[in-house]
């Protein structure tokens, strides 16, 4: 059974590194649960600084995962961010890989292997 | 990482931040005090349409002026929006039930002996059955636990109001005597919540984030 699980686990190469980086994962996860949010909202929710958020935002935009729209709210400029379709698909794929990884238990983890043994 | 993968928890957390400002408490408390004074003063001006039009407008303006400059702007997904629409629908139904009930209490041929019961125990029945229920509904659907607390506090207040208010008064005047202190309590707690929110989330220019 342990062998079967090992075959289903995602390989390192399957994990999307653009999303796997913790700061970008937070940004994408927060955008995944809403339709759109502005720069300030993401700063507050993720606890990231302006510069840090800005640099990760540029990378995600270059990868085609987020859509950045500049607009004016009243007289003030506002940056609205939303996930693109490919961004959503990438995050869903990433979640699925991680769920699979955590649910099945990492190979070589004696505790998890023990549990599997007890269950079967 | 596991936090970022719990998308329901993230959505809820993002939504709850929007209710940390206490504006819902302040607006609801103000409306209760206003309606209470309106009933007691017996002014013959129909304020309901005025409140229905300007209430949401004032709410939206306050959100733009106080909340958005501090925590940003966000558009929630269709699931959350449909939940908010259900709350509005529940309000509309509750208000209509209240109107139909007040019509039957006044004209009352269909109520029979229930009319006397409503007159005698109306402060408890209407107060706890409708006002407390509305507060609980707001708390439940908006996931603001403070409103469940207000609903819990309001029940003994309406029971006390039954014994302490003059039985010779009109049912709605007796209800108003309870709604005013309840509204003041909500205004006060909403004010404290707003003060905490403003301290916790200063305007972004105030904290000097310039990258």
PDB file of C-alpha atoms in Angstrom, chain A residues 20 25-26 29-30 32-46 49-51 71 73 76 78 91 94-95 98-99 102, chain B residues 1 4-8 10-11 13-14 17-18 68-78 81 200-204 207 209-211:
ATOM      1  CA  UNK A  20       5.346  27.528  -3.888  1.00  0.00           C
ATOM      2  CA  UNK A  25       1.614  31.642  -2.083  1.00  0.00           C
ATOM      3  CA  UNK A  26       0.031  34.075   0.393  1.00  0.00           C
ATOM      4  CA  UNK A  29      -4.240  32.385  -1.852  1.00  0.00           C
ATOM      5  CA  UNK A  30      -5.711  35.731  -0.772  1.00  0.00           C
ATOM      6  CA  UNK A  32      -8.107  33.141  -4.897  1.00  0.00           C
ATOM      7  CA  UNK A  33     -10.807  33.690  -2.231  1.00  0.00           C
ATOM      8  CA  UNK A  34     -12.015  37.062  -3.578  1.00  0.00           C
ATOM      9  CA  UNK A  35     -12.895  38.427  -6.990  1.00  0.00           C
ATOM     10  CA  UNK A  36     -10.465  41.320  -6.702  1.00  0.00           C
ATOM     11  CA  UNK A  37      -8.580  43.268  -4.070  1.00  0.00           C
ATOM     12  CA  UNK A  38      -6.400  46.331  -4.022  1.00  0.00           C
ATOM     13  CA  UNK A  39      -2.743  46.666  -3.086  1.00  0.00           C
ATOM     14  CA  UNK A  40      -3.470  47.981   0.428  1.00  0.00           C
ATOM     15  CA  UNK A  41      -5.803  45.075   1.203  1.00  0.00           C
ATOM     16  CA  UNK A  42      -3.093  42.572   0.273  1.00  0.00           C
ATOM     17  CA  UNK A  43      -0.513  44.452   2.332  1.00  0.00           C
ATOM     18  CA  UNK A  44      -2.783  44.279   5.368  1.00  0.00           C
ATOM     19  CA  UNK A  45      -3.763  40.655   4.915  1.00  0.00           C
ATOM     20  CA  UNK A  46      -0.311  39.291   4.132  1.00  0.00           C
ATOM     21  CA  UNK A  49       5.836  45.626   2.970  1.00  0.00           C
ATOM     22  CA  UNK A  50       5.099  47.761  -0.076  1.00  0.00           C
ATOM     23  CA  UNK A  51       8.389  46.872  -1.802  1.00  0.00           C
ATOM     24  CA  UNK A  71      -7.582  52.999 -11.739  1.00  0.00           C
ATOM     25  CA  UNK A  73     -10.832  56.048  -6.867  1.00  0.00           C
ATOM     26  CA  UNK A  76      -6.402  58.820  -5.728  1.00  0.00           C
ATOM     27  CA  UNK A  78      -5.651  52.583  -6.884  1.00  0.00           C
ATOM     28  CA  UNK A  91      -3.365  27.509  -7.528  1.00  0.00           C
ATOM     29  CA  UNK A  94      -0.923  23.403  -6.406  1.00  0.00           C
ATOM     30  CA  UNK A  95      -3.510  22.800  -3.658  1.00  0.00           C
ATOM     31  CA  UNK A  98      -0.136  19.588  -1.583  1.00  0.00           C
ATOM     32  CA  UNK A  99      -3.325  17.937  -0.325  1.00  0.00           C
ATOM     33  CA  UNK A 102      -0.114  15.741   3.118  1.00  0.00           C
TER      34      UNK A 102
ATOM     35  CA  UNK B   1       1.489  27.021   4.318  1.00  0.00           C
ATOM     36  CA  UNK B   4      -2.743  29.555   2.847  1.00  0.00           C
ATOM     37  CA  UNK B   5      -4.343  26.291   1.711  1.00  0.00           C
ATOM     38  CA  UNK B   6      -7.369  26.750   3.992  1.00  0.00           C
ATOM     39  CA  UNK B   7      -9.195  28.960   1.504  1.00  0.00           C
ATOM     40  CA  UNK B   8     -12.479  29.044   3.448  1.00  0.00           C
ATOM     41  CA  UNK B  10      -8.803  32.894   4.514  1.00  0.00           C
ATOM     42  CA  UNK B  11     -12.024  34.182   2.947  1.00  0.00           C
ATOM     43  CA  UNK B  13     -10.729  36.161   7.881  1.00  0.00           C
ATOM     44  CA  UNK B  14     -10.728  38.705   5.035  1.00  0.00           C
ATOM     45  CA  UNK B  17     -11.742  42.372   9.039  1.00  0.00           C
ATOM     46  CA  UNK B  18     -14.428  44.421   7.297  1.00  0.00           C
ATOM     47  CA  UNK B  68     -11.268  51.444   2.976  1.00  0.00           C
ATOM     48  CA  UNK B  69      -8.379  53.891   3.564  1.00  0.00           C
ATOM     49  CA  UNK B  70      -7.250  51.623   6.405  1.00  0.00           C
ATOM     50  CA  UNK B  71      -7.659  48.081   5.133  1.00  0.00           C
ATOM     51  CA  UNK B  72      -8.114  48.562   1.410  1.00  0.00           C
ATOM     52  CA  UNK B  73     -10.814  47.666  -1.085  1.00  0.00           C
ATOM     53  CA  UNK B  74     -11.949  44.154  -1.857  1.00  0.00           C
ATOM     54  CA  UNK B  75     -14.692  42.573  -3.915  1.00  0.00           C
ATOM     55  CA  UNK B  76     -15.851  39.283  -2.422  1.00  0.00           C
ATOM     56  CA  UNK B  77     -16.898  36.265  -4.443  1.00  0.00           C
ATOM     57  CA  UNK B  78     -20.449  35.379  -5.514  1.00  0.00           C
ATOM     58  CA  UNK B  81     -22.483  38.262  -1.997  1.00  0.00           C
ATOM     59  CA  UNK B 200      -5.033  48.866  14.967  1.00  0.00           C
ATOM     60  CA  UNK B 201      -5.183  49.970  11.323  1.00  0.00           C
ATOM     61  CA  UNK B 202      -3.802  53.490  10.935  1.00  0.00           C
ATOM     62  CA  UNK B 203      -4.154  55.084   7.505  1.00  0.00           C
ATOM     63  CA  UNK B 204      -1.358  53.736   5.354  1.00  0.00           C
ATOM     64  CA  UNK B 207       2.676  54.480   8.983  1.00  0.00           C
ATOM     65  CA  UNK B 209       5.104  52.681   4.032  1.00  0.00           C
ATOM     66  CA  UNK B 210       6.957  53.853   0.965  1.00  0.00           C
ATOM     67  CA  UNK B 211       8.770  50.711  -0.082  1.00  0.00           C
TER      68      UNK B 211
END
